[in-house]
Coordinates of C-alpha atoms and ligand atoms in Angstrom, one line a residue:
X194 CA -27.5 -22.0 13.9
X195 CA -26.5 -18.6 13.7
X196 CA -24.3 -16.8 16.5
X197 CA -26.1 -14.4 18.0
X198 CA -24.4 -14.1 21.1
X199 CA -20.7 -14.9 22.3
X200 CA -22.0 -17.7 24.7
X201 CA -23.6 -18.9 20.9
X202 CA -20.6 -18.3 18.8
X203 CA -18.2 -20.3 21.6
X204 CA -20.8 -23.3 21.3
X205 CA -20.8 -22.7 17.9
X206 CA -16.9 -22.6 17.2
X207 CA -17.0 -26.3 19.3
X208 CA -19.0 -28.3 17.4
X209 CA -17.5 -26.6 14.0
X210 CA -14.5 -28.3 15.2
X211 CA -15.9 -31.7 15.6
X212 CA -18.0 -31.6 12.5
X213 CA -15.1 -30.6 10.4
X214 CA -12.3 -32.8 12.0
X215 CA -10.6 -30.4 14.4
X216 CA -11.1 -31.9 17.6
X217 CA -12.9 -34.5 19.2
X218 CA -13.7 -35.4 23.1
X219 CA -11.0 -37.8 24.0
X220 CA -12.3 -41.2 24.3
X221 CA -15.9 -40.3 23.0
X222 CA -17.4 -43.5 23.0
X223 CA -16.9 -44.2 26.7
X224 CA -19.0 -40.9 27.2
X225 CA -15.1 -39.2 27.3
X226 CA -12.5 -38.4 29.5
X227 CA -13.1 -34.6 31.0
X228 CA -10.9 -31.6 30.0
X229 CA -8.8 -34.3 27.6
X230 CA -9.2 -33.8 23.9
X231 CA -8.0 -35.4 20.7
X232 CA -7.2 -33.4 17.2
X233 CA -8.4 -34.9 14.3
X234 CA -7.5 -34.4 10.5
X235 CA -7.1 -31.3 10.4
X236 CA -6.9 -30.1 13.8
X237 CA -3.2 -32.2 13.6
X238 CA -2.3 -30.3 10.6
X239 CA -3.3 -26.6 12.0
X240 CA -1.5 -27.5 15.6
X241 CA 1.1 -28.5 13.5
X242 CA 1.6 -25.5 11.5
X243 CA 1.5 -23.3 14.8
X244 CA 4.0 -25.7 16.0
X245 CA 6.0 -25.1 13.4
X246 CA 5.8 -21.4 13.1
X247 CA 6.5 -20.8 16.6
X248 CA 9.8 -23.1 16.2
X249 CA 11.0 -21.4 13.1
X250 CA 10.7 -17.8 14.1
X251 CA 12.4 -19.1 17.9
X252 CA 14.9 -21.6 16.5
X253 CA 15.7 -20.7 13.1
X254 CA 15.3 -17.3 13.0
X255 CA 18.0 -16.9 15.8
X256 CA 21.7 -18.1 15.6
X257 CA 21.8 -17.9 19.7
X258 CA 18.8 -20.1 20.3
X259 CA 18.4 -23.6 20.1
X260 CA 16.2 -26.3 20.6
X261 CA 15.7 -29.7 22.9
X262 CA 13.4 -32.3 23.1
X263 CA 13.5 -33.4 27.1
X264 CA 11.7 -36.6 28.5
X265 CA 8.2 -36.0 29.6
X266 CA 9.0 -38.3 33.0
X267 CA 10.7 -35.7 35.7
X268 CA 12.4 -37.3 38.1
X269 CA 10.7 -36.4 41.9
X270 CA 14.0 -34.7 43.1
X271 CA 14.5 -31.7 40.3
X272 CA 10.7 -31.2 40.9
X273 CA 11.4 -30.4 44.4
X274 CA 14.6 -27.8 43.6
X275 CA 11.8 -26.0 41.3
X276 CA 9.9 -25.5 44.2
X277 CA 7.0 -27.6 41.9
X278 CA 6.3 -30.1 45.1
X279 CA 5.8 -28.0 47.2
X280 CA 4.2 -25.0 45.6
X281 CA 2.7 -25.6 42.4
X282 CA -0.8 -25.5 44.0
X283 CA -4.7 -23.5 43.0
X284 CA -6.8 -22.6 46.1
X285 CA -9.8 -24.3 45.4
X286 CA -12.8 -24.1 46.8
X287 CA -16.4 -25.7 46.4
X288 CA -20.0 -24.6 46.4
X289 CA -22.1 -26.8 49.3
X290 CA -25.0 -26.5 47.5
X291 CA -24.1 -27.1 43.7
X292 CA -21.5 -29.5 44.9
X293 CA -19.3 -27.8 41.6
X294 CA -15.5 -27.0 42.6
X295 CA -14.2 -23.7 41.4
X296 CA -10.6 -21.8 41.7
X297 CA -10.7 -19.0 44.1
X298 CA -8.5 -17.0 42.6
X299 CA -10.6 -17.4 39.4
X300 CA -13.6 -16.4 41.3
X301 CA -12.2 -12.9 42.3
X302 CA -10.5 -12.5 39.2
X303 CA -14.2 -13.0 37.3
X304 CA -15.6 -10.2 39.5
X305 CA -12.9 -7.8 39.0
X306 CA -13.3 -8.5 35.2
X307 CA -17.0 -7.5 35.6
X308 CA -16.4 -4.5 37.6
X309 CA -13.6 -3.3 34.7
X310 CA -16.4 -4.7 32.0
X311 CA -18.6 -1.9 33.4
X312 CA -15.3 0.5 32.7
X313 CA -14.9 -0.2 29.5
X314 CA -18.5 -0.1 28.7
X315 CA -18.6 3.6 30.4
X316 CA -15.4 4.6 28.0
X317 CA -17.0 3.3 25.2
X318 CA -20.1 5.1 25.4
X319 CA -17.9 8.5 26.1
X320 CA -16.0 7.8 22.8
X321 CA -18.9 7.8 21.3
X322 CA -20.3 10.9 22.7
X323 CA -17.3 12.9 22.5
X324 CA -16.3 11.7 18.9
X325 CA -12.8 12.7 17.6
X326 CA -12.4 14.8 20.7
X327 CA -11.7 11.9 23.1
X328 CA -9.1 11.7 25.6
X329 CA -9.3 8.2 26.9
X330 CA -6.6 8.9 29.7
X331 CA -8.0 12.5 31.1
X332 CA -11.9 10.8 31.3
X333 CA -10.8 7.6 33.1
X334 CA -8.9 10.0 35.6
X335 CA -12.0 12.4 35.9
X336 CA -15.0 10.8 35.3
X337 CA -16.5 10.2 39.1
X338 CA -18.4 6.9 38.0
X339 CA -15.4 5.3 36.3
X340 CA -13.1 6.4 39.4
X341 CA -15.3 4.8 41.9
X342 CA -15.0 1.4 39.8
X343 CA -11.3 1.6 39.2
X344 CA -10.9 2.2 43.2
X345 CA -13.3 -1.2 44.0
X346 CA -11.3 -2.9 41.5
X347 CA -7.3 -1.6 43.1
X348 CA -8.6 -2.1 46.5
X349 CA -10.2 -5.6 45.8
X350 CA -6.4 -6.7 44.0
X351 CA -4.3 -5.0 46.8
X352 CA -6.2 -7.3 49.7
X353 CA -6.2 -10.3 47.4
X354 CA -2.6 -10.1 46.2
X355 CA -1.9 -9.7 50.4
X356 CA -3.5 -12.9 51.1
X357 CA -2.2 -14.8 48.5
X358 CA 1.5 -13.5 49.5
X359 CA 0.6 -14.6 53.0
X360 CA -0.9 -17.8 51.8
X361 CA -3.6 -16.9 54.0
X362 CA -6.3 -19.0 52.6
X363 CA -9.1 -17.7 55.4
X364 CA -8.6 -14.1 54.1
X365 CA -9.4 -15.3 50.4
X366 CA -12.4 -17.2 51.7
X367 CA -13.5 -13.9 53.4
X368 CA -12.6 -11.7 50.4
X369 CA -15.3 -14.5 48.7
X370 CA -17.5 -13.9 50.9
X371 CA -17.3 -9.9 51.1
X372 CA -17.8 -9.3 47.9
X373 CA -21.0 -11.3 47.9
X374 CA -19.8 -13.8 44.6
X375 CA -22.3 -16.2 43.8
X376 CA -21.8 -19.8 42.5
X377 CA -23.4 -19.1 38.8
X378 CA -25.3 -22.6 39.3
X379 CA -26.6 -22.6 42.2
X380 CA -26.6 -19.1 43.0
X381 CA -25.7 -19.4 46.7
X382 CA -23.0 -18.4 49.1
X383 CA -22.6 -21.7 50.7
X384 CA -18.7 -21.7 50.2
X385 CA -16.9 -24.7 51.8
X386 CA -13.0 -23.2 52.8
X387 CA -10.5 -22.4 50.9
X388 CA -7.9 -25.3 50.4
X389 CA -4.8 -25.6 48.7
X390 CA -4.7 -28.6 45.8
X391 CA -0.9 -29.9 43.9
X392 CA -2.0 -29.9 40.3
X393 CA 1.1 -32.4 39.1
X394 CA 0.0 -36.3 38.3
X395 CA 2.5 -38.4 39.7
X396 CA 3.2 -42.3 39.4
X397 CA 6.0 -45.0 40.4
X398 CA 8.8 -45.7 38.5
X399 CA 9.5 -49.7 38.7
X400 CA 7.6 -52.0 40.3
X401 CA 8.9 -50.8 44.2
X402 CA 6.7 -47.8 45.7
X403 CA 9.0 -45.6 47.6
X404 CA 9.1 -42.1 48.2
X405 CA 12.3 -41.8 46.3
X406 CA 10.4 -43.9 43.0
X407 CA 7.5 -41.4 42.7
X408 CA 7.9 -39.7 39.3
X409 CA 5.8 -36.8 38.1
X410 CA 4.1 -36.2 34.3
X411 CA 5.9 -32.4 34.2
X412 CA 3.5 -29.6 34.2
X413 CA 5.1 -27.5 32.6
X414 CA 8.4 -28.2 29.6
X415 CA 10.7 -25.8 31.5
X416 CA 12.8 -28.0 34.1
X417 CA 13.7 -29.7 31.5
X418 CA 15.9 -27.2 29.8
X419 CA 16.9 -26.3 33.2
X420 CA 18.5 -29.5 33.8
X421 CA 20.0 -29.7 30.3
X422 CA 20.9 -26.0 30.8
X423 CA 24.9 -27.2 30.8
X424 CA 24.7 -30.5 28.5
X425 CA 23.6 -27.3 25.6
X426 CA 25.9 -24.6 26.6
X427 CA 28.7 -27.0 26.5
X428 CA 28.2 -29.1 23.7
X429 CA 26.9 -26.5 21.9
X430 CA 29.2 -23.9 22.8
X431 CA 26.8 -21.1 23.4
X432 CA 28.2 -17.3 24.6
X433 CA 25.4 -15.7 27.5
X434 CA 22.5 -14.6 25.8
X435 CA 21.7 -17.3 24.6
X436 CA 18.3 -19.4 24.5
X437 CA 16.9 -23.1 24.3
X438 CA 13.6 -24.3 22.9
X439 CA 11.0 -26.9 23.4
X440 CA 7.6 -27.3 22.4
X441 CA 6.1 -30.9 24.1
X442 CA 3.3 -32.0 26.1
X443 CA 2.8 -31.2 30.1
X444 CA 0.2 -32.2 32.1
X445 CA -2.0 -30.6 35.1
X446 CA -4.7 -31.9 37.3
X447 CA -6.9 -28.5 36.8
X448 CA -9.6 -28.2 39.2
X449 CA -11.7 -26.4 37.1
X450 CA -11.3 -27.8 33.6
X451 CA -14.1 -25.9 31.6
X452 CA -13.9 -24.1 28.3
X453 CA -13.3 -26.4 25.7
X454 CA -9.0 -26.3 25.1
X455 CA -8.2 -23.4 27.3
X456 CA -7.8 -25.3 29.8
X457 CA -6.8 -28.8 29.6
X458 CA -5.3 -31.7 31.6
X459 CA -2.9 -32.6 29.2
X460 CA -1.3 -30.3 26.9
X461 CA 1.2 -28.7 24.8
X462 CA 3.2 -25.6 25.6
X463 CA 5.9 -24.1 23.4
X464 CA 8.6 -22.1 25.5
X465 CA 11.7 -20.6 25.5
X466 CA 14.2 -20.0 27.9
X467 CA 16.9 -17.0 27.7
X468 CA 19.9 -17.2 29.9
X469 CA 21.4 -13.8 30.5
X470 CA 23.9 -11.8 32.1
X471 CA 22.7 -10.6 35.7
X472 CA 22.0 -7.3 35.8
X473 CA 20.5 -7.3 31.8
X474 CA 17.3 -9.5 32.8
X475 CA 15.1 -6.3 32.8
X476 CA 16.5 -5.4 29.2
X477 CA 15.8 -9.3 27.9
X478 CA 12.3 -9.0 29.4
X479 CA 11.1 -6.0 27.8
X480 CA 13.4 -7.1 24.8
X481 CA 11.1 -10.4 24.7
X482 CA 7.8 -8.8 25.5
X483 CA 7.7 -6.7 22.3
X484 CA 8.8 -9.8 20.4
X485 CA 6.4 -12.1 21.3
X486 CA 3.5 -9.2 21.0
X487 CA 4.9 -8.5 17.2
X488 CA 5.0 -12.5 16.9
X489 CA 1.1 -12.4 17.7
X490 CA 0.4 -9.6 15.8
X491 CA 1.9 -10.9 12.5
X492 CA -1.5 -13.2 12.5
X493 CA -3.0 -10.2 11.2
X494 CA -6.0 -10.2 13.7
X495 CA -7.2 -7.2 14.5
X496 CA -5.2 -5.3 17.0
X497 CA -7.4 -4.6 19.9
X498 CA -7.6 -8.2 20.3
X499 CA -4.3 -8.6 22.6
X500 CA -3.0 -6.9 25.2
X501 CA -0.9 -7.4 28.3
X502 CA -1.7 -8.5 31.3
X503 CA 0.9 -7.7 34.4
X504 CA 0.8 -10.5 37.2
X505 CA -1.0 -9.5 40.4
X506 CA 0.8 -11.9 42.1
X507 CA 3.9 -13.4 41.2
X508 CA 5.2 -16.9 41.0
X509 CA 7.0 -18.9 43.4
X510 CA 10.3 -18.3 41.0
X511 CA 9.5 -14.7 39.4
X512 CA 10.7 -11.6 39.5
X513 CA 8.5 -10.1 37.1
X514 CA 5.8 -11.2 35.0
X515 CA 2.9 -10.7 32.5
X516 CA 0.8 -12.2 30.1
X517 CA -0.5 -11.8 26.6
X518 CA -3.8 -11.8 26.9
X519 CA -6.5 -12.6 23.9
X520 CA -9.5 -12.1 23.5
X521 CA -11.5 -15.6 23.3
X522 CA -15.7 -15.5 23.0
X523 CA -15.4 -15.6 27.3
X524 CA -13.2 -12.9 27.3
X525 CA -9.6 -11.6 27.9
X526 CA -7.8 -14.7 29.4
X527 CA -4.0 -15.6 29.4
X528 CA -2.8 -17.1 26.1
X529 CA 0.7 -16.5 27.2
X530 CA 3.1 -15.8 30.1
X531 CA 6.8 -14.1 30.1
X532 CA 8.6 -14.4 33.0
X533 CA 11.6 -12.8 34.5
X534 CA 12.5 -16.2 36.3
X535 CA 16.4 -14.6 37.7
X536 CA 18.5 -17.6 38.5
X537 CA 15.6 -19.1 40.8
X538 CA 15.9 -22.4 39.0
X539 CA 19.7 -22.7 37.9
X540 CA 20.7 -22.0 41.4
X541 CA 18.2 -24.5 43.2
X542 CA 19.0 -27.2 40.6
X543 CA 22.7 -26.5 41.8
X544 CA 21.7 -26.8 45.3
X545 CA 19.7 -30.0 44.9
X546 CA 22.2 -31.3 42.9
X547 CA 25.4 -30.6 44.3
X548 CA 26.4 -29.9 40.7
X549 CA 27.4 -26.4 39.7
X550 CA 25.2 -24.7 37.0
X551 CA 27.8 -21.8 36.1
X552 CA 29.1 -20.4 33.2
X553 CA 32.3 -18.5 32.5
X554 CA 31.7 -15.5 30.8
X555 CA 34.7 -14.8 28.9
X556 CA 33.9 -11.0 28.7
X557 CA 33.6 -10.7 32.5
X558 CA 36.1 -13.2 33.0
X559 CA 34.0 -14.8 36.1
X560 CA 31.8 -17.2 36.9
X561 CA 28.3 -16.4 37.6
X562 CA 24.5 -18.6 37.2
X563 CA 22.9 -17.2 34.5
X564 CA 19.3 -15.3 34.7
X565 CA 16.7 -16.3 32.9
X566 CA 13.6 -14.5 31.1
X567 CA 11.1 -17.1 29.5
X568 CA 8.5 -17.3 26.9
X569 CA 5.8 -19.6 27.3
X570 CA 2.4 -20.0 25.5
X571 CA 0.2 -23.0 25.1
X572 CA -0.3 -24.5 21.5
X573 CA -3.7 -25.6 22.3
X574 CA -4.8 -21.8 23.6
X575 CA -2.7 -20.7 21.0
X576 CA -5.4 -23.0 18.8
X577 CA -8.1 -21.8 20.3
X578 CA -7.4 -18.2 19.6
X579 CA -7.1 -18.8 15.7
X580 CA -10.1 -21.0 15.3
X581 CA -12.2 -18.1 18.0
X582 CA -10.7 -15.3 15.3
X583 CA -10.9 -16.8 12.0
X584 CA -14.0 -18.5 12.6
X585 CA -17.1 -16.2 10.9
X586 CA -20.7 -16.4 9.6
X587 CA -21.6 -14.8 6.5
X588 CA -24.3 -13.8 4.3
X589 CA -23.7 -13.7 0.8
X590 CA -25.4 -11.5 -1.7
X591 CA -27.4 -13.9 -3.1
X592 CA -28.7 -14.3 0.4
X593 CA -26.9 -18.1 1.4
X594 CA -25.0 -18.3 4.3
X595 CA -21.9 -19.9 4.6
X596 CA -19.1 -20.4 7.4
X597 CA -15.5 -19.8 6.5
X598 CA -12.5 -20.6 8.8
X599 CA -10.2 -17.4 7.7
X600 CA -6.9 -18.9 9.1
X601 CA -3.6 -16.9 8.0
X602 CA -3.2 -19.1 4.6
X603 CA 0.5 -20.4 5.6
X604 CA -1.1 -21.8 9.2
X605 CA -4.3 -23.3 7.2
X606 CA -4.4 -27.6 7.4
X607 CA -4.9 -27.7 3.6
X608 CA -3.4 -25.5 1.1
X609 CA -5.3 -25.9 -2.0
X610 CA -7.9 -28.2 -3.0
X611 CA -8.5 -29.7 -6.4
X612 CA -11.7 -30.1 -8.1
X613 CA -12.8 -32.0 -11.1
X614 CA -15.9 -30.6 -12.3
X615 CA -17.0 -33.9 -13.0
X616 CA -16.5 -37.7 -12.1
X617 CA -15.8 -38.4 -16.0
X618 CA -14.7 -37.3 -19.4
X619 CA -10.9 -37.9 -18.2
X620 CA -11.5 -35.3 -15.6
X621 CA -10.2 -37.2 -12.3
X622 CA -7.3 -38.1 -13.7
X623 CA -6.3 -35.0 -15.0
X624 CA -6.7 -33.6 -11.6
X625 CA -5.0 -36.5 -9.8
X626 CA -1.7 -35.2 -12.5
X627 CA -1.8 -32.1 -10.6
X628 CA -2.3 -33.5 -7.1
X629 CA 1.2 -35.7 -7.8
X630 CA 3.1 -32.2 -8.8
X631 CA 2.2 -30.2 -5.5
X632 CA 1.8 -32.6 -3.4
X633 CA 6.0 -32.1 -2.8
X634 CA 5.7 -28.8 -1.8
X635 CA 1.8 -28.5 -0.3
X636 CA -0.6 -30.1 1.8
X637 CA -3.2 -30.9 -1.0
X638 CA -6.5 -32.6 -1.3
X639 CA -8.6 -33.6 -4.2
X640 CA -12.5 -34.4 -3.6
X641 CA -14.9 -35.5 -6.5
X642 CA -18.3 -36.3 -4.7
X643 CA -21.1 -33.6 -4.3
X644 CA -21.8 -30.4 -6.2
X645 CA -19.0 -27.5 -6.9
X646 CA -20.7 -25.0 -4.8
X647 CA -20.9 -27.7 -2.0
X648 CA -17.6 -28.7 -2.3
X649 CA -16.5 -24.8 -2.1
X650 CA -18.6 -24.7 1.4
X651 CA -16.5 -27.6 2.6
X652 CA -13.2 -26.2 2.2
X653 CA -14.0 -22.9 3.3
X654 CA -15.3 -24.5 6.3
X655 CA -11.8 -26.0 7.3
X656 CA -9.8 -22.5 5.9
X657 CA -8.6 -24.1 2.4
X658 CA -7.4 -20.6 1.0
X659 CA -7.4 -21.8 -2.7
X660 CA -9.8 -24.1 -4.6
X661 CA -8.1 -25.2 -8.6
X662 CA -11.2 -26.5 -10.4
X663 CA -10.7 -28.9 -13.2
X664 CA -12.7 -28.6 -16.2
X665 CA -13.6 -29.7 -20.2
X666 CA -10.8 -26.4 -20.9
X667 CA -8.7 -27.5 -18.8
X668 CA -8.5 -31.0 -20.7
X669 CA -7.9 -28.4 -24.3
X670 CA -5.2 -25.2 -22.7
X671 CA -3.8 -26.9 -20.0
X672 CA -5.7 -24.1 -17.5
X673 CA -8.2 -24.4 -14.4
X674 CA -9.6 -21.8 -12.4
X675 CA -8.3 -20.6 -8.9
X676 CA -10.9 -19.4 -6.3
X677 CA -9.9 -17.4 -3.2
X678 CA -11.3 -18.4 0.2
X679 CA -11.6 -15.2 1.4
X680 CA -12.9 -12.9 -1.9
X681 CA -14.3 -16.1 -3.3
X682 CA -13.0 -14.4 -6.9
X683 CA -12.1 -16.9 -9.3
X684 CA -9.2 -16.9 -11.5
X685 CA -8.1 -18.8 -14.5
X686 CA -4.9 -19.6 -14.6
X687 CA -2.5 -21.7 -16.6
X688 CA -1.5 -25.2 -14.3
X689 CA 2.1 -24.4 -14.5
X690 CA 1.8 -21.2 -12.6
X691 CA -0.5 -22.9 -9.4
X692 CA 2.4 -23.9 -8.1
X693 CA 4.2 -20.3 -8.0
X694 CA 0.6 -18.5 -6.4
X695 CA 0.6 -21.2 -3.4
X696 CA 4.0 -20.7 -3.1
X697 CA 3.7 -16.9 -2.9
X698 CA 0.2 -16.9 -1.1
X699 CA 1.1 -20.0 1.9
X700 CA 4.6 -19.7 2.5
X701 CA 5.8 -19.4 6.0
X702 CA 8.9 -17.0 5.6
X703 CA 6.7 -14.5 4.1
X704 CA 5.2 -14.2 7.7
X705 CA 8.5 -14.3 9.5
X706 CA 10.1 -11.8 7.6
X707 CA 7.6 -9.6 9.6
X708 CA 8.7 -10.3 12.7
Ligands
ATP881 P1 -3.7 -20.2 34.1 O1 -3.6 -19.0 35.0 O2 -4.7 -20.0 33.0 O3 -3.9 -21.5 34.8 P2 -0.9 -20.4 34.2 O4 -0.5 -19.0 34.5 O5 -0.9 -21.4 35.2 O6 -2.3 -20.3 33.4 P3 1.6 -20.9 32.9 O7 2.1 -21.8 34.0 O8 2.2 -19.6 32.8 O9 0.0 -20.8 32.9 O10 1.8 -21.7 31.5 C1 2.1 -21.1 30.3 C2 1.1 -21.2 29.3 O11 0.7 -22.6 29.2 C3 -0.2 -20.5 29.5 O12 -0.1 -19.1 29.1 C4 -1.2 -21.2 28.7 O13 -1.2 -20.8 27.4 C5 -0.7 -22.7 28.8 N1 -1.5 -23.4 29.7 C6 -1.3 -23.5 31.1 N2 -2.2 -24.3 31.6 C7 -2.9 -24.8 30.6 C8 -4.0 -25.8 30.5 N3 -4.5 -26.4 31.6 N4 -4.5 -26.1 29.3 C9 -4.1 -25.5 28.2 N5 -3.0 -24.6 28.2 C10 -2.5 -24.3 29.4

């Protein structure tokens, strides 16, 4: 079906990635397991690649950053120096009539983003009007209509940051309430009160359940480096700035879990924690805003679809904070957070502990706990993003449709595909001979069933960027033609140089030497 909407496309882009292997409802045939998701074929390939670029252009493209792989258990105790026990909580609240559960804070935020919807839409239609002539920043500070919308939307987020600050949970009900939301099901304002809800799973360690047994799946990878802070700096002998890695799995109890893999109970999040010098933090943030922007923009997507997003209201540990946001098929969400954390952690963990989480700066010659600005972006959002963007419908000139996943080639789950024309005449085999030589270097596949055009549709349908087809020449001059994903121009090519275009076309560095 074709997408003729957003709410289509998004439906659309799910089942895409079930019927081609991406990702499947975890535990399916037990009518599955809600907001939990499992990544099939190719999905493991594509998370992998992401995976892998992230840790490459982190890790290996930096001498002063390292990288750790901490337990996944976190021991009750260094949750409660994080503050993570006592504060890691969503106001949630829940529609009497519809008996459906939604975040508060998501609530208001959806109504601002309509009210700044109706801004954009205003700008848009002014470029339009005014043509070449447009000065974005004079008509949003003129224009009477777009004022009075900007005005809702500050004095809306300057009583809602207050009553989050204050915790006071009444005043958010009431800010529900005053702007007259609506739950989209029932359509009501039936609204139960607002309550606060700890999003971390916990369970007992050993077979005694006392207080001092309860362990916690983390929800989120960063104590971990915290409390390994020391065991890196020392044994690896790392000078301030320096950062540690980790990508792994964390785990929340979301109230809302909606939207396919934005937002998921268990997950994977890829961040990066930069101990600095006090007094530098602001420098390292701005520092490690522009490089994680560039970082996203080396995808190639088209530019309008990112931006950043500064926190309304900031984290129990912060000092400053903002998102990248991108633009899924629901909108501008948070794909990724960078946070000036100052030494919030280090010096609670030091507290806790009773173990000092200092470092001599040489330079300085004294003692100090390090700040800390981190990076920190989910892989499965991070997912979502690339299969939302590269995901397209097309007509083709002879008037067929097809779907083709564009996926930046060096990210896509399969590199090349290889195609005998035929199931006989000594064609298999002389395409199997060329599977054996790149499959060293490549991800490769080879698939005889079906016709070549249907074969074609298949692979562009899980982003294959190249197709080598096999044929009687091939068998005589030792060539097969190369077909492009994306132009869908064929090629023909002599065997030995395949290897040489993947390399040149799918290789990893090419995109990190942009960054
Ligand atoms: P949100 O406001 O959407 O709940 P958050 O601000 O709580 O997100 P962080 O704690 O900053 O998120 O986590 C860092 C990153 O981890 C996010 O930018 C997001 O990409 C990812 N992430 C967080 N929660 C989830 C989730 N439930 N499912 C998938 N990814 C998540």
């Amino acid at each position: 079906m074709a997408s003729n909407t957003t709410e289509d496309l998004f439906k659309n882009i799910i089942s895409h990635s079930k019927e081609y292997g991406f990702i499947f409802q975890s535990s399916e045939i037990y009518d599955g397991l809600s907001a939990v998701y499992d990544y099939g074929q190719n999905g493991v390939e594509l998370k992998k690649n992401i995976r892998e670029y992230w840790w490459k252009s982190m890790v290996q493209m930096h001498d002063n950053i390292v990288g750790i792989d901490a337990a996944i258990f976190y021991a009750s105790y260094y949750l409660k120096a994080s503050g993570h026990v006592d504060a890691f909580n969503d106001p949630l609240v829940d529609n009497k009539d519809s008996k459906k559960r939604y975040r508060a804070d998501v609530l208001i935020e959806d109504h601002v983003a309509k009210i700044d919807a109706k801004i954009t839409k205003e700008v848009e239609k002014a470029r339009q009007r005014f043509g070449e002539s447009f000065n974005e920043e004079q008509y949003r500070s003129t224009n009477p209509r777009v004022m009075e919308y900007q005005q809702k939307i500050d004095a809306i987020n300057t009583r809602f940051k207050a009553a989050l600050e204050a915790n006071d949970l009444v005043e958010v009900k009431q800010i529900i309430l005053d702007l007259e939301i609506v739950c989209p099901i029932s359509g009501t304002r039936n609204w139960t009160d607002v309550r606060q809800f700890n999003l971390m799973f916990n369970t007992q360690l050993g077979s005694v359940s006392e207080e001092s047994s309860t362990i916690y799946l983390r929800p989120e990878t960063a104590q971990g480096i915290f409390v390994n802070f020391l065991n890196v700096q020392k044994t690896g002998r790392m000078k301030i700035p320096f950062g540690i890695a980790q990508t792994g799995k964390a785990f929340r109890n979301e109230i809302v879990a909606r939207q396919f893999i934005f937002r998921m109970r268990e997950f994977e999040q890829m961040e990066m924690q930069f101990f600095v010098r006090p007094g530098t933090e602001d420098e390292w943030y701005t520092h490690w805003k522009e490089k994680r922007m560039t970082w996203h923009r080396s995808l190639g997507f088209p530019l309008n679809k990112q931006r950043f997003h500064d926190h309304l209201k900031l984290a129990h540990y912060a000092k400053a904070a903002c998102d990248i946001e991108f633009e899924f098929p629901f909108g501008f969400k948070e794909l990724e957070g960078i946070h000036s954390r100052s030494d919030f952690d280090l010096r609670n963990h030091e507290e806790f502990s009773g173990k000092k989480q200092q470092y001599f700066d040489p330079e300085l010659n004294e003692n100090y706990i390090p700040y800390v600005v981190e990076t920190s972006i989910g892989l499965d959002r991070m997912f979502l993003a690339i299969m939302s963007q590269s995901y397209v419908e097309e007509k083709l000139e002879d008037g067929s449709e097809r779907v083709v996943l564009r996926i930046p080639p060096f990210l896509a789950p399969i590199k090349c595909a290889i195609l005998p024309l035929m199931k006989k005449d000594g064609l298999p085999e002389k395409a199997s001979e060329i599977f054996d030589k790149l499959k060293f270097d490549f991800i490769v596949t080879s698939e005889e069933k079906d016709s070549i055009g249907k074969r074609y549709r298949r692979q562009d349908a899980i982003g294959t960027p190249y197709c080598i087809t096999v044929d009687h020449q091939t068998l005589e001059d030792n060539t097969v033609t190369i077909r492009d994903r994306d132009t869908m121009a064929q090629e023909r090519i002599s065997i030995d140089e395949v290897q040489r275009i993947l390399r040149e076309k799918v290789d990893v560095n090419t995109a990190l030497r942009k960054l």
